[in-house]
Amino acid sequence: METNKSIRFARPETMPPTFGYSHIVEVKNARMLYISGQIALDPNGQLVGEGDLAAQTRQVFENIRLALEAEGASFADVIKLTFFMVDISRMASVREIRDQYINLSNPPASSAVEVRRLIRDDLLIEVEAIAAAAMS
């Protein structure tokens, strides 16, 4: 089935400036994919990067990439990311890795939340994603 999927990323001039995200994403005629919060576990369920935020972030984004690919989608289809971090002051290093995956011209809408802890004490970050993929 063909689709005329349409995604519009907006950063209205009437709103505060953004730093690597869009204020608004409008989606029409797309298959919505909601990807559960991904943590830094490899395909064998082993933690990647104990105590290393960069290594954990890379694994999280690789897990999101694999989830997207399993559904015939890619990071170009991601419209929203939600970050949960135990130390939000380290967001700049997370953005550096995120920027290797997302479309920097039209970055997804995003939220970042500092949490006291995640599901496991050895986890430093968790990321959820929403994608708008072509109809299948």
Coordinates of C-alpha atoms in Angstrom, one line a residue:
M1 CA 0.0 0.0 0.0
E2 CA 1.4 3.4 -0.9
T3 CA 1.2 6.3 1.4
N4 CA 1.5 10.0 1.2
K5 CA 3.0 10.2 4.6
S6 CA 3.7 13.8 5.6
I7 CA 5.8 15.0 8.5
R8 CA 6.3 18.7 9.3
F9 CA 8.9 19.8 11.9
A10 CA 8.3 23.2 13.3
R11 CA 10.3 25.6 15.5
P12 CA 8.0 28.7 15.5
E13 CA 9.9 32.0 15.8
T14 CA 7.3 33.1 18.4
M15 CA 8.6 30.4 20.7
P16 CA 12.0 30.1 22.6
P17 CA 15.0 29.0 20.5
T18 CA 15.6 25.2 20.4
F19 CA 18.9 23.4 20.8
G20 CA 18.7 20.2 18.8
Y21 CA 14.9 19.5 18.9
S22 CA 11.7 20.7 17.3
H23 CA 8.9 22.3 19.3
I24 CA 6.2 20.7 17.1
V25 CA 5.9 17.7 14.8
E26 CA 2.8 17.3 12.7
V27 CA 2.2 13.8 11.3
K28 CA -0.4 12.8 8.6
N29 CA -1.0 9.4 7.0
A30 CA 1.7 7.4 8.8
R31 CA 2.0 4.2 10.8
M32 CA 2.9 5.2 14.3
L33 CA 5.6 3.2 16.2
Y34 CA 5.9 3.6 19.9
I35 CA 9.3 2.2 21.1
S36 CA 9.5 1.4 24.8
G37 CA 12.2 2.9 26.9
Q38 CA 15.5 1.3 25.8
I39 CA 18.3 0.7 28.2
A40 CA 22.0 -0.3 27.7
L41 CA 21.5 -4.0 27.4
D42 CA 23.0 -6.0 24.5
P43 CA 21.1 -8.7 22.6
N44 CA 22.2 -11.2 25.3
G45 CA 20.8 -9.1 28.0
Q46 CA 24.2 -8.0 29.3
L47 CA 24.9 -4.4 30.4
V48 CA 27.1 -2.4 28.1
G49 CA 29.2 0.3 29.7
E50 CA 29.0 0.0 33.4
G51 CA 29.5 3.5 34.8
D52 CA 30.1 4.9 31.3
L53 CA 27.3 7.2 30.1
A54 CA 28.7 7.4 26.5
A55 CA 28.9 3.7 26.1
Q56 CA 25.4 3.2 27.5
T57 CA 24.0 6.0 25.3
R58 CA 25.5 4.4 22.2
Q59 CA 23.9 1.0 23.1
V60 CA 20.5 2.6 23.8
F61 CA 20.6 4.3 20.3
E62 CA 21.7 1.0 18.7
N63 CA 18.7 -0.7 20.4
I64 CA 16.4 1.9 19.1
R65 CA 17.9 1.5 15.6
L66 CA 17.3 -2.2 15.7
A67 CA 13.7 -1.7 16.8
L68 CA 13.1 0.7 14.0
E69 CA 14.7 -1.6 11.4
A70 CA 12.6 -4.5 12.7
E71 CA 9.5 -2.5 11.6
G72 CA 11.0 -1.2 8.3
A73 CA 11.7 2.2 9.7
S74 CA 14.8 4.3 10.4
F75 CA 15.8 7.3 12.5
A76 CA 14.6 9.5 9.7
D77 CA 11.1 8.4 10.9
V78 CA 11.6 9.4 14.5
I79 CA 9.4 12.3 15.6
K80 CA 9.8 12.2 19.4
L81 CA 12.5 11.2 21.9
T82 CA 12.2 11.1 25.7
F83 CA 15.3 10.9 27.7
F84 CA 15.4 9.7 31.3
M85 CA 18.8 10.3 33.0
V86 CA 20.2 10.0 36.5
D87 CA 22.4 13.0 35.9
I88 CA 20.8 15.6 33.5
S89 CA 23.9 17.8 33.8
R90 CA 25.6 15.3 31.4
M91 CA 23.0 15.9 28.6
A92 CA 25.6 17.5 26.3
S93 CA 27.5 14.2 26.0
V94 CA 24.3 12.4 25.3
R95 CA 23.4 14.9 22.5
E96 CA 26.8 14.3 20.8
I97 CA 25.9 10.6 20.4
R98 CA 22.2 11.3 19.6
D99 CA 23.3 13.6 16.8
Q100 CA 25.1 10.7 15.1
Y101 CA 21.7 9.0 14.7
I102 CA 19.0 11.7 14.2
N103 CA 18.2 14.0 11.2
L104 CA 19.9 17.2 12.4
S105 CA 18.0 19.3 9.8
N106 CA 14.6 18.2 11.3
P107 CA 15.3 17.0 14.8
P108 CA 12.6 15.2 16.6
A109 CA 10.5 16.8 19.4
S110 CA 12.3 15.9 22.7
S111 CA 12.0 15.8 26.4
A112 CA 14.7 15.2 29.0
V113 CA 13.9 14.2 32.6
E114 CA 16.3 13.7 35.5
V115 CA 15.2 10.7 37.6
R116 CA 16.5 9.5 40.9
R117 CA 17.1 6.0 39.5
L118 CA 16.1 3.7 36.7
I119 CA 14.9 0.1 36.7
R120 CA 18.4 -1.1 37.6
D121 CA 20.9 0.8 39.8
D122 CA 23.7 0.3 37.1
L123 CA 21.7 2.1 34.4
L124 CA 22.5 5.8 33.7
I125 CA 20.0 6.5 30.8
E126 CA 16.8 5.3 29.2
V127 CA 15.3 6.6 26.0
E128 CA 11.8 6.2 24.5
A129 CA 11.1 6.9 20.8
I130 CA 8.1 7.5 18.7
A131 CA 8.3 7.1 14.9
A132 CA 6.0 7.9 12.0
A133 CA 6.7 5.3 9.4
A134 CA 5.3 4.8 5.9
M135 CA 2.1 2.7 5.8
S136 CA 2.8 -0.9 5.0

